[in-house]
Short mmCIF file of C-alpha atoms in Angstrom, two decimals:
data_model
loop_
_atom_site.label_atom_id
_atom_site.label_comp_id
_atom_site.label_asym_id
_atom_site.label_seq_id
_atom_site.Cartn_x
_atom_site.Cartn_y
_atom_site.Cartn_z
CA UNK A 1 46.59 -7.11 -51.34
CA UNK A 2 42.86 -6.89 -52.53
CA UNK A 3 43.79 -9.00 -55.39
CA UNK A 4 44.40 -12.04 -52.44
CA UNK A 5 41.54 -10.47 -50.87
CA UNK A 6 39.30 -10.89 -52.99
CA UNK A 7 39.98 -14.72 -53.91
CA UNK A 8 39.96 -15.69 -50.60
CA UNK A 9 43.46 -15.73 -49.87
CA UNK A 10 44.07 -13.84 -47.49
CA UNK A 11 41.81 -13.07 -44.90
CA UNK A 12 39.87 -15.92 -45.72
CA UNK A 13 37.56 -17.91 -43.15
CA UNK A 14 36.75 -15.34 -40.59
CA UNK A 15 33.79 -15.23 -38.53
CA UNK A 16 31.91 -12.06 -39.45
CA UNK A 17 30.02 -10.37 -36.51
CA UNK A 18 27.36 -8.28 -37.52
CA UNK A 19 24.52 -8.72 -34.90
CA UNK A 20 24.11 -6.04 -32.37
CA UNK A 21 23.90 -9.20 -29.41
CA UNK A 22 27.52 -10.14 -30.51
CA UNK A 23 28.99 -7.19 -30.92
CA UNK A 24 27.32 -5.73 -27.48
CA UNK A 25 29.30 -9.11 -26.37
CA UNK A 26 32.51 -8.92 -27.34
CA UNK A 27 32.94 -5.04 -26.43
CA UNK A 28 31.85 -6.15 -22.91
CA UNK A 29 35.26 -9.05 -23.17
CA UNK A 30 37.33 -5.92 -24.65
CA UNK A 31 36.76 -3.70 -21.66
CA UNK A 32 37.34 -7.40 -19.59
CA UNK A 33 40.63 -7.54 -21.52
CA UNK A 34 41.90 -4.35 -22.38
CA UNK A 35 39.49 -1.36 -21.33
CA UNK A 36 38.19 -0.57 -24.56
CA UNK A 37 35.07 -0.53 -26.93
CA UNK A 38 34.90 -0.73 -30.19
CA UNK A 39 32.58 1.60 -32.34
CA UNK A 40 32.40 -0.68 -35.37
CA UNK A 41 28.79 -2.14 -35.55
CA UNK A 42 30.26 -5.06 -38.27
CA UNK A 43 33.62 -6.66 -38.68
CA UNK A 44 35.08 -9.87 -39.11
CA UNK A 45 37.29 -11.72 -36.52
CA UNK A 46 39.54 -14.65 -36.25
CA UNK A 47 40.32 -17.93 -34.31
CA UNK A 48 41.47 -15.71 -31.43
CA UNK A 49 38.57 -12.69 -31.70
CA UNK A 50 40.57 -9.99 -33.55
CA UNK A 51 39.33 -8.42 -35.76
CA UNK A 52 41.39 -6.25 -38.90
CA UNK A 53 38.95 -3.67 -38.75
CA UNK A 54 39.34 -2.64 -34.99
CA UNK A 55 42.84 -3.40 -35.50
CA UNK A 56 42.94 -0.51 -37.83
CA UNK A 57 40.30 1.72 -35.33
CA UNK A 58 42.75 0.72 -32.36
CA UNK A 59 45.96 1.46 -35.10
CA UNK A 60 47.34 -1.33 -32.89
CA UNK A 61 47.35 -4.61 -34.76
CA UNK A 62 48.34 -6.41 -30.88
CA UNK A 63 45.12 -5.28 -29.34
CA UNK A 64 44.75 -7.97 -28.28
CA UNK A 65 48.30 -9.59 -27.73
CA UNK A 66 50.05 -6.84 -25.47
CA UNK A 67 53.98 -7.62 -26.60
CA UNK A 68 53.31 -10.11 -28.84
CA UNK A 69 53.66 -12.41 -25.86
CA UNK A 70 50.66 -13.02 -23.73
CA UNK A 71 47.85 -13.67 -26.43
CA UNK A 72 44.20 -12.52 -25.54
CA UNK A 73 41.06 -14.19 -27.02
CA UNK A 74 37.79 -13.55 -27.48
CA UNK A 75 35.08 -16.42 -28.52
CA UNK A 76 31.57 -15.39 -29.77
CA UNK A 77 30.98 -19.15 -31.15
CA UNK A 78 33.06 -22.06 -31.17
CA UNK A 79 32.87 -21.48 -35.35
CA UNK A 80 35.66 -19.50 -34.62
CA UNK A 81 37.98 -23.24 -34.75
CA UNK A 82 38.16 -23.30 -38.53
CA UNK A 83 39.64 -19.20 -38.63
CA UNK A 84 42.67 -18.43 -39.17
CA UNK A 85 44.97 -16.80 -37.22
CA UNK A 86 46.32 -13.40 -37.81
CA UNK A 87 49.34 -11.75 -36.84
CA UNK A 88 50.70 -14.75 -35.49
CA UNK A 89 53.50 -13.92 -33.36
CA UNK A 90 53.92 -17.27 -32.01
CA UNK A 91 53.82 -20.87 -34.74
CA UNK A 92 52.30 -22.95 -31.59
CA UNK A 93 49.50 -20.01 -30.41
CA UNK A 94 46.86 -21.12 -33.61
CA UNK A 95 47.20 -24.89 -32.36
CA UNK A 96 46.62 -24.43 -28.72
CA UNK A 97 43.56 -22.46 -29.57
CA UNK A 98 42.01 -24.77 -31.73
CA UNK A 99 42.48 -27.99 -29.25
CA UNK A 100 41.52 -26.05 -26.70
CA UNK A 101 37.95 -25.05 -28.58
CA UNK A 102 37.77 -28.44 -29.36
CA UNK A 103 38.54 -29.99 -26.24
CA UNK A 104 35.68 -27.80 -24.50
CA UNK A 105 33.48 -27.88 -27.51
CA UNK A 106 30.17 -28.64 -25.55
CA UNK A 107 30.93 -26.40 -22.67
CA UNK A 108 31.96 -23.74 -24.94
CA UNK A 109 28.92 -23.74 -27.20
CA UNK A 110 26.52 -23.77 -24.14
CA UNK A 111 28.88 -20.87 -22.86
CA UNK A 112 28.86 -18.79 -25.59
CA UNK A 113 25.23 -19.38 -25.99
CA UNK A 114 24.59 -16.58 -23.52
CA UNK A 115 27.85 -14.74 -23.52
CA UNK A 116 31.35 -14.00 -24.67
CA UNK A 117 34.06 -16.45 -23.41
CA UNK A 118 37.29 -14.41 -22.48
CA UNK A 119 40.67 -15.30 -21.95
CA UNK A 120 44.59 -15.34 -22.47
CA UNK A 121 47.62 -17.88 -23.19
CA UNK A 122 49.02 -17.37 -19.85
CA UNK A 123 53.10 -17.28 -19.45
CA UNK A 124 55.64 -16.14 -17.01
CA UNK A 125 57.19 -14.14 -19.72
CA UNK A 126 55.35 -10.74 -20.43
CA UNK A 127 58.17 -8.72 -22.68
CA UNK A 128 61.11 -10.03 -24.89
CA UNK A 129 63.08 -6.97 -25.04
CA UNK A 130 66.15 -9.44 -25.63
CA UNK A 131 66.08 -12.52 -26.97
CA UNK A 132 67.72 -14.91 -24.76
CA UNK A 133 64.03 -14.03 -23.21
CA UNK A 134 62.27 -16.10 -25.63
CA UNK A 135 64.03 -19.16 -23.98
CA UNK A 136 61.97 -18.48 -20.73
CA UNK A 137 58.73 -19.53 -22.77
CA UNK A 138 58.68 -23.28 -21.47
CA UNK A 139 54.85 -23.75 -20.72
CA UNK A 140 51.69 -22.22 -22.07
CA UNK A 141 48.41 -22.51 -19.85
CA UNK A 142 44.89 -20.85 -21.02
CA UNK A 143 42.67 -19.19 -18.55
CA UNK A 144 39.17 -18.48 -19.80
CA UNK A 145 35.98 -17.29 -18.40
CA UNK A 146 32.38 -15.35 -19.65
CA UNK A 147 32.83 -11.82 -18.94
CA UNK A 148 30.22 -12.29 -16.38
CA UNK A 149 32.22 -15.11 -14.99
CA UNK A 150 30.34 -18.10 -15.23
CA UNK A 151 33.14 -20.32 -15.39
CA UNK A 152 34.38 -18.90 -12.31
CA UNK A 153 30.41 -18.70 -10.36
CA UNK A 154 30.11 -22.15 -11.39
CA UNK A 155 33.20 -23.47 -9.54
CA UNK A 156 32.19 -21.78 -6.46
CA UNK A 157 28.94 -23.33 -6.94
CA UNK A 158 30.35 -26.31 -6.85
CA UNK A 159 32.43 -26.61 -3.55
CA UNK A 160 28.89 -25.20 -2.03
CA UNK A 161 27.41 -28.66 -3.23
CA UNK A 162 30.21 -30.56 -1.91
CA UNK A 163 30.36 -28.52 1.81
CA UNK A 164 26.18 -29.41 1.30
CA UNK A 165 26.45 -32.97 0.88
CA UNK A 166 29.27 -33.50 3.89
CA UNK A 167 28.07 -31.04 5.92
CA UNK A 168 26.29 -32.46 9.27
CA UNK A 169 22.67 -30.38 9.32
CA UNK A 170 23.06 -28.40 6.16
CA UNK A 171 19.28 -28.51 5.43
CA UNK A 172 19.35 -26.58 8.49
CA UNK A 173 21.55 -23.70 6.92
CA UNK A 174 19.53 -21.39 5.62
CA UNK A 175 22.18 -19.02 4.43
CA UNK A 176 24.39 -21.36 2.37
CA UNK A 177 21.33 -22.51 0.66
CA UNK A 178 20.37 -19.01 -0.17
CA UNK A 179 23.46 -18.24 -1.61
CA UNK A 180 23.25 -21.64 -3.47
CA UNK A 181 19.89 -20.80 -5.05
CA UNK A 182 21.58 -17.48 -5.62
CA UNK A 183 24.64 -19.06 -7.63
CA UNK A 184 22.27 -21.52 -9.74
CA UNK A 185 20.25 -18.42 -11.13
CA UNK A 186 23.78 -17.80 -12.69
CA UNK A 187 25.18 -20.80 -13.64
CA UNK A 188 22.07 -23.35 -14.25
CA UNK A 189 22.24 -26.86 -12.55
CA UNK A 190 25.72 -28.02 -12.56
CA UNK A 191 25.78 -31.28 -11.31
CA UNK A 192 23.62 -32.10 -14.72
CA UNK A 193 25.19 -29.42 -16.91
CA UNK A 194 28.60 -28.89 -15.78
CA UNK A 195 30.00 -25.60 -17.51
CA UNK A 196 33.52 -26.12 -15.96
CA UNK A 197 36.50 -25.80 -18.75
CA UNK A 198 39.14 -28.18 -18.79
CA UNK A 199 43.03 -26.68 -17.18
CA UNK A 200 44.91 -27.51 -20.37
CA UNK A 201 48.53 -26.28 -20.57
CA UNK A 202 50.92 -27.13 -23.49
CA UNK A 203 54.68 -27.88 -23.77
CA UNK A 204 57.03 -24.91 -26.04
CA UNK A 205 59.72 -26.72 -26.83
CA UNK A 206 59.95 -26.57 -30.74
CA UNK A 207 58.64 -23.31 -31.85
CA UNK A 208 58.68 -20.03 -34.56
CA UNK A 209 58.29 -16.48 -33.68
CA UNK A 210 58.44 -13.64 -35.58
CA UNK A 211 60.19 -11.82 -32.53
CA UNK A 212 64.18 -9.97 -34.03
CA UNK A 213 62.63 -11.08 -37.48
CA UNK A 214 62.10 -14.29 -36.71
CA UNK A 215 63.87 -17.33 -35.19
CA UNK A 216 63.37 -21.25 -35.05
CA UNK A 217 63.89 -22.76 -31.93
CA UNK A 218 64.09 -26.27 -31.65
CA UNK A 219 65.02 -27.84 -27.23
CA UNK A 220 63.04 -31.01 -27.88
CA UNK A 221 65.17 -32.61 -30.00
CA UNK A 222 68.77 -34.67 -29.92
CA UNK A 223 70.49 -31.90 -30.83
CA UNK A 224 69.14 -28.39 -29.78
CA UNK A 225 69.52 -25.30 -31.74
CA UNK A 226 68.14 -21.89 -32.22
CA UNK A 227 68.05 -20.79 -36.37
CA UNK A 228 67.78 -16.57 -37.01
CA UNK A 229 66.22 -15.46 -40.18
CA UNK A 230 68.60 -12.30 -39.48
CA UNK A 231 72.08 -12.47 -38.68
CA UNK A 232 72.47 -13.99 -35.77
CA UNK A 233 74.98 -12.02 -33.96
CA UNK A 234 72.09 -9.67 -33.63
CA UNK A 235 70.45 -11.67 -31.26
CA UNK A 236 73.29 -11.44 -28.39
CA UNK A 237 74.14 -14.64 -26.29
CA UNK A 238 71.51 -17.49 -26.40
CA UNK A 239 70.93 -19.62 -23.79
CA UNK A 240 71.24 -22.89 -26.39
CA UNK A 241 73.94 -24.70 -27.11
CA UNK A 242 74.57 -23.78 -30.75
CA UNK A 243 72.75 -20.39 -32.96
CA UNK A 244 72.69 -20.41 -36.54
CA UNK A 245 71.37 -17.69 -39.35
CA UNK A 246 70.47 -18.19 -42.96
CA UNK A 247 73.94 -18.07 -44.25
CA UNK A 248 75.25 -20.82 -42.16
CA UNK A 249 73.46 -23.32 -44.89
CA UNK A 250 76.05 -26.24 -44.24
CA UNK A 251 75.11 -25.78 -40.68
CA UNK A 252 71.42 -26.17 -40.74
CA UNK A 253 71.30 -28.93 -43.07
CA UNK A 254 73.53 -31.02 -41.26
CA UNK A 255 71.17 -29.92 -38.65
CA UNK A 256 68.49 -31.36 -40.19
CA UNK A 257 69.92 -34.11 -41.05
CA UNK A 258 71.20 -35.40 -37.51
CA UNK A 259 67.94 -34.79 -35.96
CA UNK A 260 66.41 -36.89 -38.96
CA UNK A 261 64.04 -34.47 -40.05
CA UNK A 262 63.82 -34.20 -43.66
CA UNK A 263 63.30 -36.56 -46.31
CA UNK A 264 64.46 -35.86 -50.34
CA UNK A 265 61.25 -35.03 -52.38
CA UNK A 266 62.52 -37.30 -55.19
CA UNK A 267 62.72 -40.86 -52.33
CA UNK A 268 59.47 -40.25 -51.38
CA UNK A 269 56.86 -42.67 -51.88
CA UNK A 270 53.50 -42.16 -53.48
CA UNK A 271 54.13 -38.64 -54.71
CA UNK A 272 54.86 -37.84 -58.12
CA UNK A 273 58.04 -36.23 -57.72
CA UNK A 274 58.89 -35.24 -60.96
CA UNK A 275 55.43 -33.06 -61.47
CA UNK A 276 56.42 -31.23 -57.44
CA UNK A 277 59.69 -30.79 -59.04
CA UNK A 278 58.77 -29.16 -62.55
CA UNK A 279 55.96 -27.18 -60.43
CA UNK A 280 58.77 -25.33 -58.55
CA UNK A 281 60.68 -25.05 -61.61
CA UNK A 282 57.62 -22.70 -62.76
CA UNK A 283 57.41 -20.83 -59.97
CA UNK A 284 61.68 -20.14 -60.85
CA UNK A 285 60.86 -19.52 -64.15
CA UNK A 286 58.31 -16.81 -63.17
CA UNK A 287 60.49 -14.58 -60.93
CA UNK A 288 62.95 -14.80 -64.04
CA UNK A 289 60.08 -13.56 -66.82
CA UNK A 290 58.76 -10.92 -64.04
CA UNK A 291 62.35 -9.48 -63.64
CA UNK A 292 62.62 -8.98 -67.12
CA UNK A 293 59.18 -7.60 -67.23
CA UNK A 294 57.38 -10.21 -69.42
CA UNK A 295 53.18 -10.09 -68.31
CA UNK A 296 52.43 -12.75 -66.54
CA UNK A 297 49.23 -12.23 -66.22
CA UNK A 298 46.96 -16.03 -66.75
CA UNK A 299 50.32 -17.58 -67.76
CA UNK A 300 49.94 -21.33 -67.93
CA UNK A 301 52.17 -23.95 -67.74
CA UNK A 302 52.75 -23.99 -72.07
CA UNK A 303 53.37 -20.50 -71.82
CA UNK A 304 56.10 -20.65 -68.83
CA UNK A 305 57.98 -23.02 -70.44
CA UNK A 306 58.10 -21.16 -73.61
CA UNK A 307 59.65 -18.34 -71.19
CA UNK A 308 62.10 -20.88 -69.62
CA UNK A 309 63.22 -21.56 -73.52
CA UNK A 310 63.22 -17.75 -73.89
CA UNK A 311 65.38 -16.93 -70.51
CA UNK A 312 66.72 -20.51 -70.41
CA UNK A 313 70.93 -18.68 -70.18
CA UNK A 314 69.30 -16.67 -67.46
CA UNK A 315 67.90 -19.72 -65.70
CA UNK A 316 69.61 -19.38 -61.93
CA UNK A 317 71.30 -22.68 -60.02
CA UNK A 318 67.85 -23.42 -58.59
CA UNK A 319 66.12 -24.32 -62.06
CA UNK A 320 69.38 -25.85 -62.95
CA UNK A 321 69.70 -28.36 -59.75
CA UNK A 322 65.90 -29.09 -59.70
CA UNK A 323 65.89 -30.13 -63.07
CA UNK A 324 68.15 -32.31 -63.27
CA UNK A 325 66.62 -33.96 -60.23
CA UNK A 326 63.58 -34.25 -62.17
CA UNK A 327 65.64 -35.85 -65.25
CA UNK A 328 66.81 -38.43 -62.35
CA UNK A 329 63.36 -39.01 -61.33
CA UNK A 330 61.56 -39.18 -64.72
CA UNK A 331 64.57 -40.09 -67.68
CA UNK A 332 66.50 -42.47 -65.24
CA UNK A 333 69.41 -39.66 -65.55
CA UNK A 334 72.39 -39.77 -63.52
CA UNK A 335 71.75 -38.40 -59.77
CA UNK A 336 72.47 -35.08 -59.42
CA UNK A 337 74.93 -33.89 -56.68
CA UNK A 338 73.26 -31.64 -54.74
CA UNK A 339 74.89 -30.20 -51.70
CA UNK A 340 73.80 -27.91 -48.96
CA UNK A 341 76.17 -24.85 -50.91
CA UNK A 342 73.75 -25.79 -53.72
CA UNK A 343 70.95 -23.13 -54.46
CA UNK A 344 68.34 -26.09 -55.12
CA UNK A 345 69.61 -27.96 -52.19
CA UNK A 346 66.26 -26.88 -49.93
CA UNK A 347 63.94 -26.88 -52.52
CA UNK A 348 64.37 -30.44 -52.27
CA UNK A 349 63.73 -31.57 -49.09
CA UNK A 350 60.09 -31.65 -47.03
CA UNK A 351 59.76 -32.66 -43.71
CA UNK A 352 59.71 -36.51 -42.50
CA UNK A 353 56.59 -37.32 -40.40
CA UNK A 354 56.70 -36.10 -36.71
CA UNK A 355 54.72 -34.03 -34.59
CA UNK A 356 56.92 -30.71 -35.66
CA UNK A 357 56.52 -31.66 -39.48
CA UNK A 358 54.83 -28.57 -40.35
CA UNK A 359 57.21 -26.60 -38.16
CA UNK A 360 60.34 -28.09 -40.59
CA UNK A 361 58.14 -27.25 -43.34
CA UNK A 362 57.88 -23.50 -42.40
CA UNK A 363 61.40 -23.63 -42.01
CA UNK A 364 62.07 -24.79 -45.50
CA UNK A 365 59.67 -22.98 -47.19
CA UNK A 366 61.61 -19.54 -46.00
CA UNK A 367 64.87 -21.63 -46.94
CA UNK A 368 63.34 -21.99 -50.94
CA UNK A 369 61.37 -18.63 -51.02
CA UNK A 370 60.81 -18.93 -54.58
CA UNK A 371 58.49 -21.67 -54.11
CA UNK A 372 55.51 -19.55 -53.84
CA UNK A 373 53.02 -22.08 -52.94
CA UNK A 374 54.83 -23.53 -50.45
CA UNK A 375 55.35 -20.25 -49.18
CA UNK A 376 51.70 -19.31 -49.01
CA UNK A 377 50.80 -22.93 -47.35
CA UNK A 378 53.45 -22.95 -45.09
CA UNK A 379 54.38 -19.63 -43.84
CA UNK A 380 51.64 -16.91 -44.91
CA UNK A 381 53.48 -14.25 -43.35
CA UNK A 382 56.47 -14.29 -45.06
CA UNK A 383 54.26 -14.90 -47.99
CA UNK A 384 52.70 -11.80 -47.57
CA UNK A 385 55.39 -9.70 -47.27
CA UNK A 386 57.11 -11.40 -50.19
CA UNK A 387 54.24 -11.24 -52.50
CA UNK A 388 54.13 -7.31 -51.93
CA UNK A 389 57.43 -6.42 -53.42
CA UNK A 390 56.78 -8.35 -56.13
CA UNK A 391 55.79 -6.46 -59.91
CA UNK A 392 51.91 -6.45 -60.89
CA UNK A 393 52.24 -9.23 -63.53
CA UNK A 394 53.84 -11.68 -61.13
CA UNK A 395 50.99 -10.66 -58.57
CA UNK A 396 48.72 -11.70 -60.58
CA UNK A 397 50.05 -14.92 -61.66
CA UNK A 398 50.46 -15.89 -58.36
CA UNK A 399 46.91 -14.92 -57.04
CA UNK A 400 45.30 -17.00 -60.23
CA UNK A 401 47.51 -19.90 -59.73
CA UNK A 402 46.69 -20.65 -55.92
CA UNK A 403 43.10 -19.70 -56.57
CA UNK A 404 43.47 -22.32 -59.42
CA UNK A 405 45.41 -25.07 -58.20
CA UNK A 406 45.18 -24.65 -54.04
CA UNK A 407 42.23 -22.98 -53.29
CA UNK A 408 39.75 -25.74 -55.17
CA UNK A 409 41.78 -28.63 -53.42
CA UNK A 410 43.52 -27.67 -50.12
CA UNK A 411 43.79 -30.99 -48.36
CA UNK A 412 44.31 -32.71 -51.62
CA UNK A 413 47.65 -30.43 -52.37
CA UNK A 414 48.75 -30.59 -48.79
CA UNK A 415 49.15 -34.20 -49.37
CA UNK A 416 50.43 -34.47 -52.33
CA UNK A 417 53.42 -32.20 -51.06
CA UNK A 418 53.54 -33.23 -47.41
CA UNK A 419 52.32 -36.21 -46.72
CA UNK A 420 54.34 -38.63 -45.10
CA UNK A 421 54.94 -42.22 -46.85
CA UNK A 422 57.76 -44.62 -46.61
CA UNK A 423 60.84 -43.72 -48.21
CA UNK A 424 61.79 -44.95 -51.50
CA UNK A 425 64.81 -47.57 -51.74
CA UNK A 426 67.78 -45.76 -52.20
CA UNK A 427 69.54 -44.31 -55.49
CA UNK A 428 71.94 -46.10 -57.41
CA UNK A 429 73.94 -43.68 -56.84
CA UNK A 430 74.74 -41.62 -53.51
CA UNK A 431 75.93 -39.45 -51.52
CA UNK A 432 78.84 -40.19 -50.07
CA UNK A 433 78.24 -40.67 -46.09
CA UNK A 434 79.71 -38.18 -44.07
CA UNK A 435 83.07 -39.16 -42.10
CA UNK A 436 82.13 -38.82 -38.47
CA UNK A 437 84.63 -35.94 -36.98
CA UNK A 438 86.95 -36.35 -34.42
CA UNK A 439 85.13 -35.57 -30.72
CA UNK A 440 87.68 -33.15 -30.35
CA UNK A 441 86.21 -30.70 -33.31
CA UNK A 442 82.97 -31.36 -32.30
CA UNK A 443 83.67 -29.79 -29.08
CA UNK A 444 84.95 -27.20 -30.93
CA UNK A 445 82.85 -26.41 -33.03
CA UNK A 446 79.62 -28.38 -32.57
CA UNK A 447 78.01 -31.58 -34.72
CA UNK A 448 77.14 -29.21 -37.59
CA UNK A 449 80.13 -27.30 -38.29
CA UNK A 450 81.61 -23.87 -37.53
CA UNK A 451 78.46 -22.06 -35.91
CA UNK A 452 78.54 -19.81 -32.28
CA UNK A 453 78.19 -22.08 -29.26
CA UNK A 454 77.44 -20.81 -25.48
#
């Protein structure tokens, strides 16, 4: 992993702490949140305060998220908005961190100013020993205070103000102006400076976790599902109407499909289509040439497709459907048939726009691992577990291409793949529309075909 490392790929963006006033702060939040110190005098953290290095002092890489459940935080600066977050148990946890730092941005910077802010993505659910558990998750709220709790001081404060103001004779009580004066040593003047933090709490309807190897769970829309990464009679009884795995690809395209979405790469609009295409035709290409040990180290586009001529009888069904996708989309060739059974069928889909776009996009990009930069864009962790089984040579290709064509242009590239335009008119030729089954088989076996129903 140094090779990501050290491009900025992986572990990129975090805050580094070095100064003896921070760190003094956030060991004061870790003995708030968990009882312990940390010896390290410099170390880097991320979106949610932890840090690799004490993960490695603490050997416990959920330090600060007990279960993977109940996620712990730790700001030092409101900086912290543009980390990443690592170890992600949870797709939505990175999201509701970041609106809720920039939600409280003012109050948060005067905050942290003078101390650490410490708090937790509060559920009912605090262990997921099975997974019909996970569908207990319904509504995330964050609690957050200084470790000296000026949040907390400041509210008191507050209904002292109010009882001041109504109270009949209250310049004549000495003691609750005493303890006022008291409070707003702490806290400042809060009817000019409020420090109060807004009570956000967020829905978790549609959602990843990497919980039994992770699982896709999608209540908020027409048709509600759970997807398993593993097989999914692993899992045990769901409480969801219909559970799918990886093999049931029929299932979780027509999935897709009825919930509307996913959009073909070759209908969008304003994308070139051909050049996404031909790009994951590479990345094909280069898990053929590592396999057969060819060095792939700076390969460049010239020199893959000399290796696609080379291996082009060993050339699997992805290559094969994607290109002649691309031949429909560039030579005005015939278009391709390309069903869910189909190898290339995911590889040629990306998510239509909606607020769970990049949630579909995750999805997919396990669905089409050999798309390495979507991978890495769209799902690091799978990425990174991927990328180290992989041979040296294809390593290294990998690490110099996303350096190369991600790392110098990240919003750019995120558009050009994801970005949502209006469709294209449709093909000249097309798939045939599905005949709509009889209710009775439906019942039977759901909208999308034979998977387990409760």
């Amino acid at each position: 992993m140094h090779r990501l490392i050290e491009k900025g790929l992986m572990f990129g963006n975090l805050i580094r702490v070095d100064s003896p006033v921070l760190v003094d702060r956030y060991n004061r939040a870790l003995v708030s949140l968990i009882g312990k110190t940390t010896t390290q005098d410099a170390f880097h953290i991320d979106i949610s305060g932890y840090s690799p290095e004490i993960g490695d002092e603490f050997d416990d890489d959920l330090y600060l998220n007990h279960n993977g459940v109940n996620r712990q935080f730790i700001l030092l600066t409101t900086e912290q908005q543009t980390a990443p977050l690592l170890n992600a148990q949870f797709s939505t946890s990175r999201g509701i961190l970041r609106q809720f730092i920039r939600e409280n941005q003012a109050q948060l910077f005067a905050l942290t100013a003078r101390d650490a802010v410490a708090g937790e993505l509060v559920n009912s659910v605090y262990e997921v020993g099975k997974a019909a558990r996970l569908f207990d998750l319904r509504k995330i709220r964050i609690e957050a205070d200084t470790t000296g709790g000026t949040v907390r001081t400041a509210k008191k404060l507050g209904k002292m103000i109010d009882q001041f103001k109504s109270k009949p004779n209250a310049w004549f009580d000495d003691v609750l102006i005493a303890e006022m004066i008291g409070l707003a040593k702490e806290t400042g003047d809060v009817t000019r400076n409020p420090v109060a933090l807004k009570e956000m709490s967020f829905d978790q309807a549609n959602f990843w976790t990497a919980h039994f190897g992770g699982l896709y769970v999608f209540r908020g829309v027409e048709h509600p599902a759970a997807i398993s990464v593993g097989p999914k009679d692993a899992l045990g009884e769901l409480p969801i109407a219909y559970t799918m795995d990886f093999k049931d690809r029929a299932a979780i395209a027509k999935f897709l499909q009825l919930n509307d979405l996913v959009e073909p790469v070759a209908k969008a609009r304003g994308i070139d289509a051909g050049a996404i295409l031909h790009q994951k035709m590479d990345f094909v290409v280069a898990e053929v040439a590592s396999t057969m040990g060819e060095d792939l180290t700076g390969a460049t586009r010239r020199d893959l497709r000399r290796l696609g001529r080379h291996y082009a009888k060993l050339l699997p069904e992805e290559w094969q459907g994607m290109a002649a996708l691309a031949r429909w989309a560039e030579e005005d060739g015939p278009w391709p048939r390309i069903t869910s059974d189909h190898p290339a069928y995911f590889y040629t889909l990306r998510a239509k726009p909606h607020a769970d776009a990049d949630l579909v996009n995750m999805l997919l990009s396990e669905l089409s691992p050999l798309d390495i930069r979507q991978l890495f864009i769209c799902h690091k962790e799978a990425f990174y577990r991927a990328y180290a089984t992989w041979p040296d040579s294809k390593k290294s290709y990998v690490a110099d291409f996303l350096e190369r064509e991600y790392q110098v242009d990240k919003a750019g590239t995120r558009e050009a793949l994801f970005g949502h335009e209006d469709p294209m008119e449709e093909p000249q030729v097309q798939h045939p529309e599905p005949v709509a089954p009889q209710a009775d088989i439906v019942e039977r076996v759901g909208p999308w075909g034979a998977v387990r129903r409760r």
